[in-house]
C-alpha cells in the first residue's frame, strides 16, 4: 500500500474556532486543516501521495482545466457514531464512479485503494472536525469532496498529461436546519443538462455549469430545483441535476428512471433500491414519462415523490411545476419517503446494524 506522507499544518484553526464552526457549519463554507493530494503525470503515473495543509493551489493560467473543463469530482460523507468512531458509506461505489467519470473525461484511472486511502489519511488526521450528532435529528457530518483536475500548461486541445487529485473536507450541518421542508421543482423543457452520448452520467463540473441557468429559471418560478427530461423526446424523467428522483406508488412500488448515459448513478439511489424490499416496497427501474407521473398523481396511483443524493439524503417533493400544469403532492412528507430516509440514516450513523457491510471505518 502506498503511504500518504503527512505534512502537518503548523497553524491549524484554534480549537475554539473549530468547535464554533461545528456548531453551525451550514454547507460547504468551512474547510478542515488539511487536504489529501496525489499527482499524476503521463510518464510516472500516480505518485507523491500526501496530506498537507489546506490552502490555495498555485496553477498556471494555461492549465487545461481552466479552458476545457477537464474536471470530475465526488461527494460522500464521514459520520461520527455514538462510540466516537468515524465511518463512511459505500466508498467503493464512489471509487468506481470516479473512474467511470475519469474514463469519459479522458482523465487517468485511480485505484480504489488510493481513493479510499486518501479519505482515510485525511479524515484520520482531521477527525476532530467530524461533528458529533446531538440527537437523531442532528444530521451533521463531515462532507468529503474528492476531485481531479487537468493541470498541464498547454492550450492545445487534447487530454492533459498532468493531473492532480485532491480531497478536501467540510463540516456539514443538517441539510434542513428548520426541519424537513418539501421541495418545489420546476420542469425544464427547453434547457437540458445532458444528451445521449454526452457526459450526463459522469460527475463533472461541466454538467453543473450547464444546470445553473435552468436553476435560476426555477428560482424565478418560485422553485428550488429543476427536473430535467431527456433531450431527444422531451418526455422522460432524467433527474434533478444534483439528485436522483423517485416515486412511490399506491401498490407499493419504488419507481425510478433506469440508468442511462444521461443519469448520474447515485449511491443514495442504489442504496434505497437495495433497501426497498425490507420496507415492503418493490424497486422498479425503468423509463418514466412526466405524463405518467402527472396522470398517476391525479388518479391517486402515485402517492409520494422525493429526490435523493448524499448531501440531502432524501428530500420530499411537494410540487412539480411546469408552464402547463402542476403536480401537487402536498406539503407533508410521504410516509414511505420518511421510512426510507430513517432506514438509511440509521445505518449511516450506526444506529442500525449494517447487515450489508456498507460502512467503512475512516477513524
Ligand atoms: C452526485 C449526484 C447525484 C447523487 O449521487 P449520490 O451518490 O447519491 O450522492 C445525483 N445527480 C447528480 C447529477 C450528481 O452529481
Tab-separated table of C-alpha atoms and ligand atoms in Angstrom:
chain	number	residue	atom	x	y	z
A	1	UNK	CA	0.000	0.000	0.000
A	2	UNK	CA	1.242	3.480	-0.860
A	3	UNK	CA	1.581	5.544	2.297
A	4	UNK	CA	0.379	9.121	2.374
A	5	UNK	CA	3.179	11.339	3.641
A	6	UNK	CA	1.810	13.747	6.230
A	7	UNK	CA	2.878	17.402	6.248
A	8	UNK	CA	1.185	18.798	9.319
A	9	UNK	CA	-0.495	22.175	9.300
A	10	UNK	CA	1.528	24.188	11.808
A	11	UNK	CA	-1.233	26.757	12.081
A	12	UNK	CA	-4.430	24.746	12.414
A	13	UNK	CA	-7.635	26.540	13.326
A	14	UNK	CA	-7.729	27.094	17.089
A	15	UNK	CA	-9.893	24.556	18.897
A	16	UNK	CA	-12.394	27.214	19.897
A	17	UNK	CA	-12.857	28.359	16.300
A	18	UNK	CA	-13.241	24.777	15.111
A	19	UNK	CA	-15.797	23.948	17.797
A	20	UNK	CA	-17.798	27.060	16.945
A	21	UNK	CA	-17.794	26.198	13.232
A	22	UNK	CA	-19.035	22.682	14.036
A	23	UNK	CA	-21.984	24.115	15.964
A	24	UNK	CA	-23.381	25.762	12.842
A	25	UNK	CA	-21.334	24.797	9.781
A	26	UNK	CA	-24.008	25.237	7.103
A	27	UNK	CA	-22.873	23.509	3.924
A	28	UNK	CA	-19.564	23.852	2.071
A	29	UNK	CA	-18.429	27.044	3.788
A	30	UNK	CA	-15.665	25.915	6.126
A	31	UNK	CA	-12.821	23.510	5.488
A	32	UNK	CA	-10.626	21.385	7.701
A	33	UNK	CA	-6.910	21.969	8.323
A	34	UNK	CA	-5.614	19.546	5.694
A	35	UNK	CA	-6.182	18.173	2.204
A	36	UNK	CA	-5.070	14.961	0.524
A	37	UNK	CA	-3.212	15.157	-2.773
A	38	UNK	CA	-1.888	12.744	-5.382
A	39	UNK	CA	-0.086	13.905	-8.506
A	40	UNK	CA	-0.262	12.202	-11.903
A	41	UNK	CA	1.965	12.538	-14.915
A	42	UNK	CA	1.692	10.513	-18.080
A	43	UNK	CA	5.258	9.226	-17.608
A	44	UNK	CA	5.197	8.342	-13.915
A	45	UNK	CA	1.520	7.633	-13.153
A	46	UNK	CA	0.144	8.460	-9.694
A	47	UNK	CA	2.844	9.480	-7.218
A	48	UNK	CA	3.711	11.715	-4.275
A	49	UNK	CA	0.740	10.705	-2.090
A	50	UNK	CA	0.489	13.304	0.648
A	51	UNK	CA	-1.744	15.013	3.156
A	52	UNK	CA	-0.776	18.653	3.561
A	53	UNK	CA	-2.109	21.921	4.955
A	54	UNK	CA	-5.364	23.081	3.344
A	55	UNK	CA	-4.756	26.129	1.215
A	56	UNK	CA	-4.870	27.797	-2.207
A	57	UNK	CA	-3.426	25.967	-5.205
A	58	UNK	CA	-0.881	27.586	-7.464
A	59	UNK	CA	-1.854	26.785	-11.027
A	60	UNK	CA	-0.579	28.049	-14.332
A	61	UNK	CA	-3.158	30.256	-16.099
A	62	UNK	CA	-2.792	27.945	-19.099
A	63	UNK	CA	-3.704	24.850	-17.030
A	64	UNK	CA	-6.087	22.764	-19.128
A	65	UNK	CA	-8.853	22.670	-16.515
A	66	UNK	CA	-9.484	26.416	-16.854
A	67	UNK	CA	-10.045	26.218	-20.586
A	68	UNK	CA	-11.554	22.875	-21.451
A	69	UNK	CA	-13.244	21.857	-18.169
A	70	UNK	CA	-11.370	18.575	-17.824
A	71	UNK	CA	-12.556	18.072	-14.246
A	72	UNK	CA	-14.504	15.499	-12.232
A	73	UNK	CA	-15.500	15.183	-8.599
A	74	UNK	CA	-17.116	13.005	-5.969
A	75	UNK	CA	-19.127	13.656	-2.839
A	76	UNK	CA	-19.529	11.484	0.225
A	77	UNK	CA	-19.754	11.905	3.976
A	78	UNK	CA	-17.981	10.853	7.153
A	79	UNK	CA	-20.377	10.077	10.014
A	80	UNK	CA	-19.495	10.026	13.697
A	81	UNK	CA	-21.049	7.139	15.602
A	82	UNK	CA	-22.060	7.196	19.260
A	83	UNK	CA	-18.796	5.487	20.320
A	84	UNK	CA	-16.754	8.263	18.688
A	85	UNK	CA	-15.602	6.235	15.680
A	86	UNK	CA	-15.915	7.750	12.181
A	87	UNK	CA	-17.291	5.896	9.168
A	88	UNK	CA	-18.130	6.449	5.543
A	89	UNK	CA	-20.750	4.811	3.348
A	90	UNK	CA	-20.062	2.547	0.331
A	91	UNK	CA	-16.929	4.429	-0.756
A	92	UNK	CA	-16.045	1.683	-3.245
A	93	UNK	CA	-19.077	2.865	-5.232
A	94	UNK	CA	-17.653	6.394	-5.349
A	95	UNK	CA	-14.280	4.938	-6.323
A	96	UNK	CA	-15.881	3.037	-9.198
A	97	UNK	CA	-17.859	6.098	-10.234
A	98	UNK	CA	-14.894	8.491	-10.247
A	99	UNK	CA	-13.256	6.045	-12.639
A	100	UNK	CA	-16.294	5.962	-14.929
A	101	UNK	CA	-16.245	9.772	-14.865
A	102	UNK	CA	-12.478	9.768	-15.461
A	103	UNK	CA	-12.850	7.492	-18.452
A	104	UNK	CA	-15.407	9.788	-20.080
A	105	UNK	CA	-13.374	12.946	-19.376
A	106	UNK	CA	-10.090	11.384	-20.575
A	107	UNK	CA	-8.615	11.552	-17.074
A	108	UNK	CA	-6.474	8.737	-15.629
A	109	UNK	CA	-7.887	5.852	-13.595
A	110	UNK	CA	-7.262	5.986	-9.855
A	111	UNK	CA	-7.142	2.718	-7.898
A	112	UNK	CA	-9.890	2.014	-5.363
A	113	UNK	CA	-7.094	1.641	-2.825
A	114	UNK	CA	-5.724	5.134	-3.491
A	115	UNK	CA	-9.239	6.581	-3.408
A	116	UNK	CA	-10.235	5.009	-0.091
A	117	UNK	CA	-6.822	5.546	1.494
A	118	UNK	CA	-6.951	9.233	0.567
A	119	UNK	CA	-10.182	9.510	2.583
A	120	UNK	CA	-8.705	7.581	5.497
A	121	UNK	CA	-5.490	9.616	5.511
A	122	UNK	CA	-7.334	12.945	5.536
A	123	UNK	CA	-10.126	12.053	7.946
A	124	UNK	CA	-7.880	10.342	10.475
A	125	UNK	CA	-5.760	13.499	10.651
A	126	UNK	CA	-8.739	15.898	10.733
A	127	UNK	CA	-11.108	13.714	12.758
A	128	UNK	CA	-11.675	16.472	15.327
A	129	UNK	CA	-13.614	18.228	12.524
A	130	UNK	CA	-16.245	15.482	12.288
A	131	UNK	CA	-19.316	16.815	14.114
A	132	UNK	CA	-20.858	14.724	16.873
A	133	UNK	CA	-24.624	14.492	16.336
A	134	UNK	CA	-26.536	15.570	19.410
A	135	UNK	CA	-29.698	13.688	18.512
A	136	UNK	CA	-31.211	11.610	15.718
A	137	UNK	CA	-32.481	14.796	14.110
A	138	UNK	CA	-28.974	16.250	14.061
A	139	UNK	CA	-27.815	15.068	10.625
A	140	UNK	CA	-24.388	16.630	10.818
A	141	UNK	CA	-21.361	15.061	9.185
A	142	UNK	CA	-18.051	15.834	7.522
A	143	UNK	CA	-18.642	16.229	3.789
A	144	UNK	CA	-15.785	14.830	1.689
A	145	UNK	CA	-15.070	16.239	-1.742
A	146	UNK	CA	-12.537	14.329	-3.849
A	147	UNK	CA	-11.815	15.929	-7.226
A	148	UNK	CA	-9.488	15.534	-10.185
A	149	UNK	CA	-8.276	18.369	-12.414
A	150	UNK	CA	-6.186	18.614	-15.584
A	151	UNK	CA	-3.208	20.797	-14.720
A	152	UNK	CA	-0.893	20.632	-17.710
A	153	UNK	CA	0.189	24.041	-19.005
A	154	UNK	CA	-0.958	23.640	-22.599
A	155	UNK	CA	-3.682	25.247	-24.705
A	156	UNK	CA	-3.801	22.546	-27.352
A	157	UNK	CA	-6.979	20.504	-27.249
A	158	UNK	CA	-6.111	17.009	-26.046
A	159	UNK	CA	-6.188	15.095	-22.778
A	160	UNK	CA	-3.853	16.657	-20.231
A	161	UNK	CA	-0.610	14.825	-19.467
A	162	UNK	CA	-0.608	16.160	-15.909
A	163	UNK	CA	-3.439	15.706	-13.448
A	164	UNK	CA	-3.913	16.433	-9.757
A	165	UNK	CA	-6.298	14.654	-7.409
A	166	UNK	CA	-7.300	16.267	-4.130
A	167	UNK	CA	-9.665	15.570	-1.273
A	168	UNK	CA	-10.965	18.445	0.812
A	169	UNK	CA	-13.366	18.144	3.744
A	170	UNK	CA	-16.052	20.440	5.049
A	171	UNK	CA	-18.184	20.072	8.177
A	172	UNK	CA	-21.860	20.000	7.241
A	173	UNK	CA	-24.863	20.748	9.421
A	174	UNK	CA	-28.310	19.240	8.972
A	175	UNK	CA	-29.424	19.996	5.402
A	176	UNK	CA	-32.810	21.028	6.747
A	177	UNK	CA	-31.925	23.305	9.623
A	178	UNK	CA	-35.532	24.050	10.498
A	179	UNK	CA	-36.952	20.549	9.939
A	180	UNK	CA	-37.645	18.792	6.655
A	181	UNK	CA	-39.178	21.051	4.048
A	182	UNK	CA	-40.568	19.540	0.836
A	183	UNK	CA	-39.206	20.920	-2.434
A	184	UNK	CA	-40.972	22.583	-5.322
A	185	UNK	CA	-39.467	21.559	-8.623
A	186	UNK	CA	-39.526	23.322	-11.958
A	187	UNK	CA	-39.817	21.225	-15.113
A	188	UNK	CA	-37.199	22.499	-17.539
A	189	UNK	CA	-38.439	21.788	-21.049
A	190	UNK	CA	-36.078	23.943	-23.097
A	191	UNK	CA	-32.718	23.803	-21.315
A	192	UNK	CA	-31.001	20.417	-20.934
A	193	UNK	CA	-28.111	19.199	-18.829
A	194	UNK	CA	-27.291	16.049	-20.781
A	195	UNK	CA	-27.864	14.320	-24.077
A	196	UNK	CA	-27.309	10.782	-25.331
A	197	UNK	CA	-23.600	10.131	-25.760
A	198	UNK	CA	-22.708	13.143	-23.628
A	199	UNK	CA	-21.401	13.415	-20.067
A	200	UNK	CA	-24.660	13.189	-18.097
A	201	UNK	CA	-23.616	10.011	-16.278
A	202	UNK	CA	-20.240	11.479	-15.290
A	203	UNK	CA	-19.875	13.570	-12.145
A	204	UNK	CA	-18.192	16.524	-13.822
A	205	UNK	CA	-18.296	20.244	-13.185
A	206	UNK	CA	-19.419	20.923	-16.752
A	207	UNK	CA	-22.789	19.285	-16.104
A	208	UNK	CA	-23.271	21.599	-13.159
A	209	UNK	CA	-22.260	24.691	-15.123
A	210	UNK	CA	-24.984	23.955	-17.665
A	211	UNK	CA	-27.601	23.468	-14.940
A	212	UNK	CA	-27.109	26.904	-13.332
A	213	UNK	CA	-29.281	28.898	-15.744
A	214	UNK	CA	-32.189	26.431	-15.551
A	215	UNK	CA	-31.818	26.569	-11.751
A	216	UNK	CA	-32.113	30.359	-11.889
A	217	UNK	CA	-35.166	29.911	-14.082
A	218	UNK	CA	-36.623	27.594	-11.443
A	219	UNK	CA	-35.951	30.154	-8.713
A	220	UNK	CA	-37.775	32.799	-10.762
A	221	UNK	CA	-40.779	30.443	-10.778
A	222	UNK	CA	-40.572	30.009	-7.010
A	223	UNK	CA	-38.971	26.546	-7.196
A	224	UNK	CA	-35.790	25.262	-5.529
A	225	UNK	CA	-34.737	22.637	-8.048
A	226	UNK	CA	-35.054	21.685	-11.704
A	227	UNK	CA	-36.274	18.438	-13.199
A	228	UNK	CA	-34.526	17.606	-16.446
A	229	UNK	CA	-36.160	15.436	-19.072
A	230	UNK	CA	-34.493	13.561	-21.917
A	231	UNK	CA	-33.101	15.787	-24.677
A	232	UNK	CA	-34.427	13.716	-27.614
A	233	UNK	CA	-38.134	13.436	-26.906
A	234	UNK	CA	-38.502	15.858	-24.017
A	235	UNK	CA	-40.766	13.311	-22.418
A	236	UNK	CA	-38.954	11.057	-19.975
A	237	UNK	CA	-37.792	11.928	-16.465
A	238	UNK	CA	-33.999	12.018	-16.121
A	239	UNK	CA	-33.052	13.574	-12.787
A	240	UNK	CA	-32.758	16.825	-10.887
A	241	UNK	CA	-29.231	17.700	-11.934
A	242	UNK	CA	-27.804	17.101	-8.465
A	243	UNK	CA	-30.184	14.495	-7.101
A	244	UNK	CA	-31.989	11.447	-8.459
A	245	UNK	CA	-35.775	11.224	-8.476
A	246	UNK	CA	-38.042	8.522	-7.065
A	247	UNK	CA	-41.778	7.953	-6.956
A	248	UNK	CA	-43.809	5.721	-4.649
A	249	UNK	CA	-46.975	4.066	-5.946
A	250	UNK	CA	-50.097	3.182	-4.015
A	251	UNK	CA	-49.499	-0.514	-4.716
A	252	UNK	CA	-46.022	-0.434	-3.146
A	253	UNK	CA	-43.560	0.193	-5.954
A	254	UNK	CA	-40.483	2.354	-5.609
A	255	UNK	CA	-40.135	3.754	-9.127
A	256	UNK	CA	-37.082	5.475	-10.553
A	257	UNK	CA	-35.747	6.082	-14.058
A	258	UNK	CA	-33.419	3.305	-15.216
A	259	UNK	CA	-29.772	4.279	-15.598
A	260	UNK	CA	-28.700	5.656	-18.938
A	261	UNK	CA	-25.857	7.849	-20.117
A	262	UNK	CA	-27.860	10.935	-19.127
A	263	UNK	CA	-28.422	9.955	-15.482
A	264	UNK	CA	-25.944	10.001	-12.606
A	265	UNK	CA	-25.706	6.606	-10.892
A	266	UNK	CA	-26.304	7.869	-7.343
A	267	UNK	CA	-25.099	5.845	-4.361
A	268	UNK	CA	-28.169	7.024	-2.438
A	269	UNK	CA	-30.417	5.930	-5.313
A	270	UNK	CA	-28.789	2.484	-5.443
A	271	UNK	CA	-28.955	2.066	-1.658
A	272	UNK	CA	-32.649	2.959	-1.476
A	273	UNK	CA	-33.431	0.473	-4.243
A	274	UNK	CA	-31.472	-2.120	-2.239
A	275	UNK	CA	-33.326	-1.266	0.999
A	276	UNK	CA	-36.800	-1.085	-0.579
A	277	UNK	CA	-37.790	-4.760	-0.129
A	278	UNK	CA	-37.254	-4.664	3.628
A	279	UNK	CA	-39.783	-1.809	3.775
A	280	UNK	CA	-42.271	-3.753	1.683
A	281	UNK	CA	-41.516	-1.817	-1.495
A	282	UNK	CA	-40.738	-3.346	-4.863
A	283	UNK	CA	-37.887	-1.491	-6.571
A	284	UNK	CA	-38.582	-0.752	-10.249
A	285	UNK	CA	-36.080	0.894	-12.606
A	286	UNK	CA	-37.471	1.852	-15.990
A	287	UNK	CA	-38.292	4.769	-18.262
A	288	UNK	CA	-40.902	7.058	-16.728
A	289	UNK	CA	-42.760	9.708	-18.666
A	290	UNK	CA	-43.541	13.007	-16.954
A	291	UNK	CA	-47.066	12.357	-18.228
A	292	UNK	CA	-47.203	9.077	-16.292
A	293	UNK	CA	-46.306	10.979	-13.103
A	294	UNK	CA	-48.950	13.603	-13.841
A	295	UNK	CA	-51.711	11.072	-14.520
A	296	UNK	CA	-50.627	8.824	-11.643
A	297	UNK	CA	-50.659	11.688	-9.165
A	298	UNK	CA	-54.096	12.780	-10.402
A	299	UNK	CA	-55.580	9.270	-10.199
A	300	UNK	CA	-54.020	8.520	-6.811
A	301	UNK	CA	-51.759	5.813	-8.259
A	302	UNK	CA	-48.559	7.749	-7.466
A	303	UNK	CA	-48.669	8.842	-3.858
A	304	UNK	CA	-45.184	10.140	-2.997
A	305	UNK	CA	-42.238	11.749	-4.751
A	306	UNK	CA	-38.782	12.548	-3.471
A	307	UNK	CA	-35.279	13.499	-4.508
A	308	UNK	CA	-32.214	11.637	-3.224
A	309	UNK	CA	-28.492	12.266	-3.012
A	310	UNK	CA	-25.690	12.281	-0.441
A	311	UNK	CA	-25.995	15.934	0.623
A	312	UNK	CA	-29.714	15.992	1.489
A	313	UNK	CA	-30.199	12.204	1.795
A	314	UNK	CA	-33.896	12.242	0.837
A	315	UNK	CA	-35.932	15.345	0.186
A	316	UNK	CA	-39.681	15.059	-0.228
A	317	UNK	CA	-41.122	16.755	-3.310
A	318	UNK	CA	-44.302	18.729	-2.819
A	319	UNK	CA	-44.793	20.000	-6.354
A	320	UNK	CA	-43.684	19.686	-9.937
A	321	UNK	CA	-44.420	22.963	-11.679
A	322	UNK	CA	-44.357	23.499	-15.449
A	323	UNK	CA	-45.680	26.094	-17.896
A	324	UNK	CA	-48.788	23.975	-18.468
A	325	UNK	CA	-49.593	22.092	-15.275
A	326	UNK	CA	-48.702	21.468	-11.634
A	327	UNK	CA	-48.419	18.108	-9.922
A	328	UNK	CA	-49.200	18.568	-6.250
A	329	UNK	CA	-48.264	16.003	-3.591
A	330	UNK	CA	-48.947	18.365	-0.710
A	331	UNK	CA	-46.625	19.869	1.879
A	332	UNK	CA	-46.470	16.803	4.122
A	333	UNK	CA	-43.597	14.389	3.550
A	334	UNK	CA	-44.763	10.947	2.405
A	335	UNK	CA	-44.799	8.025	4.827
A	336	UNK	CA	-42.577	5.706	2.764
A	337	UNK	CA	-40.288	8.623	1.942
A	338	UNK	CA	-39.670	9.215	5.629
A	339	UNK	CA	-39.314	5.483	6.403
A	340	UNK	CA	-36.672	5.098	3.707
A	341	UNK	CA	-34.925	8.206	4.988
A	342	UNK	CA	-34.774	6.914	8.536
A	343	UNK	CA	-33.675	3.425	7.486
A	344	UNK	CA	-30.734	4.825	5.518
A	345	UNK	CA	-29.690	7.368	8.158
A	346	UNK	CA	-29.846	4.767	10.938
A	347	UNK	CA	-27.333	2.642	9.033
A	348	UNK	CA	-25.072	5.590	8.215
A	349	UNK	CA	-24.999	6.848	11.809
A	350	UNK	CA	-24.531	3.361	13.257
A	351	UNK	CA	-27.939	3.222	14.948
A	352	UNK	CA	-28.996	0.135	12.992
A	353	UNK	CA	-26.995	-2.973	12.199
A	354	UNK	CA	-25.030	-2.652	8.969
A	355	UNK	CA	-26.150	-6.019	7.587
A	356	UNK	CA	-24.962	-5.174	4.049
A	357	UNK	CA	-21.435	-4.208	5.152
A	358	UNK	CA	-21.832	-0.773	3.612
A	359	UNK	CA	-19.797	1.116	6.208
A	360	UNK	CA	-16.040	1.612	6.062
A	361	UNK	CA	-14.194	2.931	9.078
A	362	UNK	CA	-12.117	6.072	8.499
A	363	UNK	CA	-11.018	6.918	12.043
B	1	LIG	C1	-23.794	13.315	-7.054
B	1	LIG	C2	-25.029	13.393	-7.884
B	1	LIG	C3	-26.211	12.706	-7.548
B	1	LIG	C4	-26.373	11.916	-6.272
B	1	LIG	O1	-25.458	10.886	-6.127
B	1	LIG	P1	-25.136	10.299	-4.675
B	1	LIG	O2	-24.054	9.312	-4.933
B	1	LIG	O3	-26.383	9.689	-4.178
B	1	LIG	O4	-24.705	11.456	-3.845
B	1	LIG	C5	-27.273	12.779	-8.426
B	1	LIG	N1	-27.201	13.506	-9.556
B	1	LIG	C6	-26.091	14.175	-9.910
B	1	LIG	C7	-26.062	14.931	-11.186
B	1	LIG	C8	-24.970	14.156	-9.083
B	1	LIG	O5	-23.889	14.842	-9.431
